[in-house]
Coordinates of N, CA and C in Angstrom, one line a residue:
L18 N -26.4 -90.7 -35.9 CA -27.5 -91.9 -35.5 C -26.6 -93.4 -35.7
P19 N -26.8 -94.6 -35.0 CA -26.2 -95.3 -35.0 C -26.6 -96.6 -36.0
S20 N -26.1 -97.3 -36.5 CA -26.8 -98.5 -37.8 C -27.7 -99.3 -36.8
T21 N -27.2 -99.7 -36.0 CA -27.6 -100.6 -34.7 C -27.9 -100.0 -33.3
M22 N -29.2 -100.6 -32.8 CA -29.6 -99.8 -31.5 C -30.4 -100.5 -30.8
K23 N -30.2 -100.7 -29.6 CA -31.1 -101.3 -28.5 C -32.8 -100.5 -28.7
R24 N -34.0 -101.3 -28.3 CA -35.1 -100.9 -28.4 C -35.0 -99.6 -27.2
D25 N -34.4 -99.8 -25.9 CA -34.8 -98.7 -25.5 C -33.7 -97.7 -25.1
N26 N -32.9 -98.1 -25.6 CA -31.4 -96.7 -25.8 C -32.0 -95.5 -26.8
T27 N -31.6 -94.5 -26.1 CA -32.2 -92.9 -27.2 C -30.7 -92.6 -27.9
A28 N -30.4 -92.4 -28.8 CA -29.5 -91.2 -29.6 C -30.2 -90.1 -30.4
T29 N -29.5 -89.2 -30.4 CA -29.8 -88.0 -31.1 C -29.7 -88.2 -32.3
I30 N -30.3 -87.5 -33.4 CA -30.2 -87.6 -34.9 C -30.1 -86.2 -35.4
T31 N -29.2 -85.4 -35.8 CA -28.6 -83.9 -36.4 C -28.4 -83.8 -37.6
I32 N -29.5 -83.3 -38.0 CA -29.1 -83.0 -39.5 C -28.2 -81.6 -39.5
N33 N -27.2 -82.2 -40.4 CA -26.4 -80.7 -40.6 C -26.5 -80.3 -42.1
P34 N -26.7 -79.1 -41.5 CA -27.0 -78.3 -43.3 C -25.9 -77.9 -43.7
E35 N -26.2 -78.2 -45.0 CA -25.0 -77.8 -46.1 C -25.0 -77.1 -47.1
G36 N -24.7 -76.5 -48.1 CA -24.8 -75.3 -49.2 C -24.7 -74.4 -49.0
Q37 N -24.9 -73.7 -50.0 CA -25.0 -72.4 -50.2 C -25.6 -71.2 -49.2
Y38 N -27.4 -72.2 -49.2 CA -28.9 -71.4 -49.0 C -29.2 -72.3 -47.5
P39 N -29.3 -71.7 -46.6 CA -30.0 -71.8 -45.5 C -30.9 -73.1 -45.4
L40 N -30.8 -73.8 -44.1 CA -31.8 -74.5 -44.1 C -32.8 -74.2 -43.6
T41 N -34.1 -74.0 -43.6 CA -35.5 -73.4 -42.8 C -36.0 -74.4 -42.4
S42 N -36.3 -75.7 -42.8 CA -37.2 -76.5 -41.8 C -36.4 -77.9 -42.5
A43 N -37.0 -79.5 -41.8 CA -36.2 -80.3 -41.9 C -37.9 -81.4 -41.4
E44 N -37.8 -82.2 -42.6 CA -39.2 -83.5 -41.7 C -38.5 -84.7 -41.3
L45 N -38.7 -85.4 -40.3 CA -38.3 -86.3 -40.5 C -39.0 -87.8 -40.0
F46 N -38.4 -88.9 -41.6 CA -39.8 -90.2 -41.2 C -39.2 -90.7 -40.8
I47 N -40.2 -91.6 -40.5 CA -39.4 -93.3 -40.0 C -40.7 -94.6 -40.5
D48 N -39.5 -95.3 -41.7 CA -40.5 -95.9 -42.4 C -41.3 -95.0 -42.9
N49 N -41.3 -94.2 -43.6 CA -42.1 -93.8 -44.2 C -43.6 -92.9 -43.3
N50 N -43.4 -92.5 -42.2 CA -44.2 -92.3 -41.4 C -43.7 -91.1 -40.5
L51 N -44.2 -89.6 -41.2 CA -43.8 -88.6 -40.5 C -43.8 -88.9 -38.6
V52 N -42.1 -88.3 -37.8 CA -42.2 -88.5 -36.4 C -41.7 -86.8 -36.3
A53 N -41.3 -86.4 -36.8 CA -41.0 -84.8 -36.5 C -40.8 -83.8 -37.2
T54 N -41.1 -82.2 -37.1 CA -40.7 -81.8 -38.4 C -40.0 -80.4 -37.1
L55 N -38.8 -80.4 -37.8 CA -37.5 -79.6 -37.3 C -37.4 -78.2 -37.6
S56 N -36.8 -77.5 -37.0 CA -35.8 -76.1 -37.2 C -34.9 -76.2 -36.6
S57 N -34.1 -75.0 -36.7 CA -33.1 -75.0 -36.2 C -32.8 -75.8 -34.6
P58 N -32.0 -76.1 -34.4 CA -30.5 -76.3 -34.7 C -30.7 -77.8 -35.3
F59 N -32.1 -78.4 -35.5 CA -32.4 -79.9 -36.4 C -31.8 -80.9 -35.5
R60 N -32.0 -81.1 -34.2 CA -31.8 -82.0 -34.0 C -33.4 -83.0 -32.8
F61 N -33.1 -84.2 -33.6 CA -34.5 -85.1 -32.8 C -34.1 -85.7 -31.8
R62 N -34.3 -86.3 -30.6 CA -34.3 -87.5 -29.6 C -34.9 -88.2 -29.9
F63 N -34.2 -89.4 -30.4 CA -35.1 -91.2 -30.5 C -34.9 -91.8 -30.1
T64 N -35.9 -92.3 -29.4 CA -35.7 -93.8 -28.8 C -36.7 -94.5 -29.4
P65 N -36.6 -96.1 -30.0 CA -37.1 -96.8 -30.8 C -38.5 -97.0 -29.9
A66 N -38.6 -97.5 -29.1 CA -39.2 -98.0 -28.3 C -40.6 -96.7 -27.8
D67 N -40.3 -95.9 -28.2 CA -41.5 -94.3 -27.9 C -42.1 -94.3 -29.2
T68 N -41.5 -94.8 -30.2 CA -41.9 -94.4 -31.6 C -43.2 -96.4 -31.7
N69 N -43.1 -97.0 -31.0 CA -43.3 -98.8 -30.9 C -42.7 -99.4 -32.5
L70 N -41.6 -98.9 -32.5 CA -40.5 -99.6 -33.4 C -40.7 -101.1 -33.3
S71 N -40.8 -101.6 -34.1 CA -40.4 -103.4 -33.7 C -39.0 -103.8 -33.9
I72 N -38.5 -105.0 -33.9 CA -37.0 -105.2 -33.7 C -36.9 -105.5 -35.1
G73 N -35.9 -105.1 -35.9 CA -35.8 -105.6 -37.2 C -35.3 -104.4 -38.2
T74 N -34.9 -103.8 -39.2 CA -34.5 -102.9 -39.8 C -35.7 -101.6 -40.5
H75 N -35.6 -100.6 -40.1 CA -36.3 -99.8 -40.6 C -35.8 -98.6 -41.0
T76 N -36.0 -97.9 -41.9 CA -35.5 -96.8 -42.7 C -36.0 -95.2 -41.7
V77 N -34.9 -94.2 -41.9 CA -34.7 -93.0 -41.1 C -34.6 -92.6 -42.4
K78 N -35.4 -91.3 -42.5 CA -35.4 -90.4 -44.2 C -35.5 -89.1 -43.3
A79 N -34.9 -88.0 -43.9 CA -34.9 -86.7 -43.5 C -34.9 -86.2 -44.9
I80 N -35.8 -84.9 -45.1 CA -35.8 -84.2 -46.3 C -35.8 -82.8 -45.7
G81 N -34.7 -82.2 -46.0 CA -35.0 -80.7 -45.7 C -34.9 -79.6 -46.8
T82 N -35.1 -78.3 -46.2 CA -35.8 -77.5 -47.1 C -35.0 -76.1 -47.0
N83 N -34.6 -75.7 -47.9 CA -33.8 -74.5 -47.9 C -34.1 -73.5 -47.9
S84 N -33.8 -72.3 -47.8 CA -34.1 -70.9 -48.0 C -35.0 -70.5 -49.3
I85 N -34.8 -71.3 -50.2 CA -35.3 -70.6 -52.1 C -36.0 -72.0 -51.9
N86 N -36.6 -72.7 -51.0 CA -37.6 -74.0 -51.1 C -36.4 -75.0 -52.0
S87 N -35.9 -75.0 -51.9 CA -35.3 -76.5 -52.3 C -35.2 -77.8 -51.8
K88 N -35.2 -79.1 -51.6 CA -35.4 -80.1 -51.0 C -34.2 -81.0 -51.2
K89 N -33.7 -81.8 -50.8 CA -32.8 -82.5 -50.6 C -33.2 -83.7 -49.2
T90 N -33.2 -85.2 -50.3 CA -33.3 -86.0 -49.3 C -32.5 -86.9 -48.8
T91 N -31.9 -87.7 -47.9 CA -31.1 -88.8 -46.9 C -31.9 -90.0 -46.7
E92 N -31.4 -90.4 -46.9 CA -31.8 -91.8 -45.8 C -30.6 -93.0 -45.2
K93 N -30.8 -93.3 -44.2 CA -30.4 -94.5 -43.6 C -31.0 -95.2 -43.1
Q94 N -30.5 -96.6 -43.0 CA -30.8 -97.6 -42.2 C -30.8 -97.5 -41.0
I95 N -31.3 -98.6 -39.9 CA -31.1 -98.6 -38.9 C -31.9 -100.0 -38.9
T96 N -31.1 -100.5 -38.1 CA -31.4 -102.2 -36.9 C -31.8 -102.1 -35.7
I97 N -32.9 -102.3 -35.2 CA -33.4 -102.5 -34.1 C -33.5 -103.4 -33.6
T98 N -32.6 -103.7 -31.8 CA -32.2 -105.1 -31.3 C -33.3 -104.9 -30.1
E99 N -33.3 -106.2 -29.1 CA -33.9 -106.2 -28.4 C -33.2 -105.6 -26.8

């Protein structure tokens, strides 16, 4: 996911599993609003206009859950432009 993208552009968010235990699911949030629950291959096509994001900076957060129910959270800031 790029750090800056235009409102009408599309990017693919990919969650790369890491660790000893396989990733079983991932939840994707934008500004703490759930936008997708993912399973393998853990990819989500994202167009800011489709999620009604305003121009400005937003937080994209992914929470991954592995096979022993351990969770890991990753966040990234993204700036939406016109």
